[in-house]
Coordinates of C-alpha atoms in Angstrom, one line a residue:
M18 CA 58.9 121.7 105.5
I19 CA 58.9 123.6 102.1
D20 CA 62.8 124.4 100.9
S21 CA 64.1 124.7 97.2
Y22 CA 67.1 123.8 95.1
D23 CA 68.5 125.1 91.9
W24 CA 69.2 123.2 88.7
A25 CA 70.0 124.3 85.6
G26 CA 67.2 126.3 84.7
G27 CA 66.2 128.2 88.3
R28 CA 64.7 127.1 91.3
E29 CA 62.0 124.9 92.2
A30 CA 60.6 124.3 95.4
M31 CA 61.1 120.8 97.3
M32 CA 58.7 119.4 100.5
R33 CA 61.1 117.8 103.0
F34 CA 60.6 115.4 105.7
G35 CA 62.1 113.8 108.9
P36 CA 65.8 114.0 110.3
D37 CA 68.3 116.8 108.9
A38 CA 71.3 113.6 109.4
G39 CA 71.5 110.7 107.8
P40 CA 69.9 109.0 104.3
V41 CA 67.5 111.2 102.3
V42 CA 64.9 109.7 99.9
V43 CA 64.5 111.4 96.9
A44 CA 61.1 110.6 94.9
A45 CA 60.0 111.1 91.4
L46 CA 56.7 111.3 90.9
P47 CA 54.5 109.9 87.5
L48 CA 54.5 112.5 84.2
F49 CA 51.6 114.3 83.7
E50 CA 47.5 113.9 85.6
E51 CA 49.4 110.6 87.2
A52 CA 51.1 113.5 89.4
N53 CA 47.9 114.5 90.8
R54 CA 46.6 111.5 91.2
T55 CA 49.1 110.0 93.4
R56 CA 51.1 112.9 95.4
S57 CA 49.1 112.3 98.3
F58 CA 50.0 108.6 98.4
V59 CA 54.2 109.6 98.1
V60 CA 53.9 112.1 100.7
T61 CA 52.5 109.3 103.0
I62 CA 55.3 107.1 102.3
L63 CA 57.4 110.0 103.2
R64 CA 56.3 111.1 106.1
L65 CA 55.6 107.4 107.3
L66 CA 59.5 107.3 106.3
A67 CA 60.3 110.4 108.4
A68 CA 58.7 108.0 111.4
R69 CA 61.1 105.4 111.0
G70 CA 63.7 108.1 111.1
I71 CA 64.5 108.0 107.2
A72 CA 64.4 111.9 105.9
G73 CA 62.6 112.1 102.4
A74 CA 62.0 114.6 99.7
L75 CA 59.2 115.7 97.3
P76 CA 61.0 118.6 94.5
D77 CA 58.8 119.6 92.6
L78 CA 60.8 119.6 88.8
P79 CA 60.1 121.7 85.6
G80 CA 56.6 121.4 84.5
Q81 CA 55.2 119.5 87.5
G82 CA 53.8 120.9 90.5
E83 CA 54.9 124.8 90.8
S84 CA 57.0 125.3 89.0
L85 CA 56.6 128.4 86.7
V86 CA 57.9 126.5 84.3
P87 CA 54.7 125.8 81.1
T88 CA 54.5 122.1 80.9
H89 CA 55.3 121.9 77.5
R90 CA 58.4 124.0 77.6
T91 CA 60.3 121.0 79.2
S92 CA 61.9 117.7 78.1
L93 CA 62.9 114.4 79.9
L94 CA 66.3 115.1 79.7
K95 CA 65.3 118.5 81.7
L96 CA 63.2 116.7 84.2
Q97 CA 65.8 114.1 84.8
D98 CA 68.3 117.1 85.2
A99 CA 66.4 118.7 87.8
F100 CA 66.4 115.5 89.7
N101 CA 70.1 115.1 89.6
F102 CA 70.8 118.3 91.1
A103 CA 68.2 117.6 93.7
C104 CA 69.4 114.4 94.7
D105 CA 73.4 116.5 94.3
R106 CA 72.1 118.8 97.2
F107 CA 71.9 115.7 99.5
D108 CA 74.9 114.3 97.8
R109 CA 77.2 117.4 98.1
E110 CA 76.3 117.1 102.6
G111 CA 77.6 113.7 102.6
R112 CA 74.2 112.2 103.6
P113 CA 73.3 108.8 101.2
C114 CA 70.8 109.6 98.6
Y115 CA 68.0 107.0 97.6
A116 CA 65.8 107.3 94.4
L117 CA 62.2 106.5 94.7
A118 CA 60.1 106.4 92.4
L119 CA 56.5 105.8 91.2
R120 CA 55.3 104.5 87.4
S121 CA 57.1 106.9 84.7
G122 CA 58.9 108.6 87.8
A123 CA 61.1 106.2 87.1
L124 CA 62.2 107.5 84.3
L125 CA 63.3 110.6 85.6
D126 CA 66.1 109.2 87.9
V127 CA 68.6 108.0 86.0
L128 CA 71.0 110.8 85.4
A129 CA 71.0 111.1 89.4
P130 CA 74.2 110.7 91.9
V131 CA 72.2 107.8 94.1
A132 CA 73.0 105.1 96.8
G133 CA 70.0 102.8 95.1
R134 CA 66.8 103.1 93.3
W135 CA 63.6 101.9 94.8
H136 CA 60.6 101.4 92.4
F137 CA 57.2 101.5 92.2
A138 CA 55.1 100.1 89.5
P139 CA 57.7 101.4 86.1
I140 CA 57.0 101.9 82.9
P141 CA 59.0 102.3 80.0
G142 CA 58.5 105.1 78.2
E143 CA 57.0 103.3 74.8
K144 CA 54.1 102.0 77.3
L145 CA 53.3 105.7 78.8
L146 CA 53.5 107.5 75.2
R147 CA 51.3 104.5 73.7
E148 CA 48.6 105.3 77.0
L149 CA 49.0 109.0 76.1
K150 CA 48.1 108.8 72.5
R151 CA 45.0 106.6 73.4
T152 CA 43.8 109.2 75.7
A153 CA 44.6 111.8 72.7
L154 CA 42.1 109.6 70.7
A155 CA 40.1 108.9 73.2
A156 CA 39.0 112.7 73.4
D157 CA 38.8 113.6 69.9
P158 CA 38.4 110.1 67.8
Q159 CA 38.4 112.2 64.9
R160 CA 43.0 113.3 65.3
K161 CA 44.8 111.5 63.2
D162 CA 48.4 110.7 62.2
L163 CA 49.5 111.5 66.1
D164 CA 53.3 110.2 65.2
S165 CA 53.6 113.2 62.9
L166 CA 52.5 115.3 65.1
I167 CA 55.5 113.5 67.5
F168 CA 58.2 112.9 65.5
G169 CA 57.8 115.6 62.8
G170 CA 55.9 119.0 64.5
E171 CA 57.3 121.4 67.0
A172 CA 53.7 123.2 68.1
P173 CA 52.8 121.5 71.9
I174 CA 50.0 118.6 71.5
E175 CA 47.0 119.1 73.8
I176 CA 46.8 115.6 75.6
A177 CA 44.2 114.9 78.8
G178 CA 44.3 119.2 79.2
N179 CA 47.8 119.6 79.6
L180 CA 49.7 121.2 76.7
V181 CA 53.1 118.6 75.7
S182 CA 55.8 119.4 73.8
P183 CA 56.6 117.0 70.6
A184 CA 59.8 116.8 72.0
L185 CA 59.2 115.4 75.5
L186 CA 57.0 112.3 73.8
G187 CA 59.5 111.6 71.0
E188 CA 62.4 111.2 74.2
L189 CA 59.5 109.1 75.9
A190 CA 59.8 106.4 72.8
I191 CA 63.0 105.4 73.9
A192 CA 63.2 106.2 77.5
R193 CA 63.5 103.2 79.9
P194 CA 64.2 103.2 84.0
A195 CA 67.6 102.6 85.2
P196 CA 68.9 99.0 86.0
N197 CA 69.1 97.7 89.0
A198 CA 66.8 99.2 91.0
R199 CA 64.5 97.0 93.4
I200 CA 61.5 96.8 92.1
V201 CA 58.4 96.5 93.7
R202 CA 54.4 95.9 92.1
L203 CA 51.1 95.5 92.6
A204 CA 49.9 91.6 92.9
T205 CA 48.0 91.8 90.0
D206 CA 51.0 92.9 87.6
T207 CA 52.2 90.0 86.0
A208 CA 55.6 92.2 85.0
D209 CA 58.9 90.5 87.1
A210 CA 59.3 92.1 90.7
A211 CA 61.4 91.9 94.2
L212 CA 58.3 92.0 95.7
K213 CA 54.3 92.2 94.8
V214 CA 51.9 93.5 97.1
E215 CA 48.4 93.9 97.5
G216 CA 45.8 96.8 96.4
S217 CA 45.0 99.2 93.8
P218 CA 46.4 101.4 91.2
L219 CA 45.8 104.8 91.9
W220 CA 47.2 106.4 88.8
R221 CA 43.9 104.9 87.7
R222 CA 41.3 106.8 89.5
A223 CA 39.4 109.5 88.0
E224 CA 40.6 111.4 91.2
P225 CA 43.2 112.1 93.4
D226 CA 43.0 109.1 96.1
N227 CA 45.2 108.2 98.8
D228 CA 46.0 103.7 100.4
P229 CA 47.6 104.4 103.4
A230 CA 47.8 100.9 104.5
L231 CA 49.8 100.4 101.4
A232 CA 51.4 103.2 101.9
T233 CA 52.9 101.4 105.2
L234 CA 53.8 98.4 103.7
L235 CA 56.2 100.0 101.3
A236 CA 57.2 102.2 103.6
D237 CA 58.2 98.9 105.8
D238 CA 59.9 97.5 102.3
I239 CA 61.5 100.3 101.6
A240 CA 62.9 100.7 105.1
A241 CA 64.3 97.6 105.1
W242 CA 65.8 98.0 101.8
I243 CA 67.5 101.0 102.9
R244 CA 69.5 99.4 106.1
A245 CA 70.3 96.1 103.9
C246 CA 72.0 98.6 101.8
A247 CA 73.7 100.8 104.1
S248 CA 75.0 97.4 105.9

């Protein structure tokens, strides 16, 4: 169902799944275009968790989804603050809250009052910033000295059709996922992880896509992890 939550900057929409009691998994999509490519996949995971008796929520964060906040008016701190408020809603109801984050979404749950964090293919902000710079230069090879625009400018910077605040890009340079998360990665990823699974990186595809088989594997792992956390 479609619900909403309030944060310091206003009200945002939030999709809800599963029962009205018990633990809740609140999902953080990756930033920018990767959010569009992976949204259906994350919704599939949350629906599979609901079928396993575990509630889920997917909040729109400022500058994401149906939010009325323009992308160039958001910041990493605002995104983190909004995710915090989304989780706090369930925390105040006395429900154990867990964060599910994909890719750069792992940068957004650091302030949230959660009982645990589960991250799929998390990346630090500096890696995302490098990818954004490559995207900007590929679109405009004549573009020079992006660092001066990011760290010294105020005007929004256009990257892959999105106007992005230099302040947000500057925040990415030092942003890192919260420690002590359960980390799951694709088998092709050489970074450390508690579990590696077969699958393809949906965030790399040109269009939004889904992988129900991979979603099932991940939902099974999340459900088992939540049971272990609660025991």
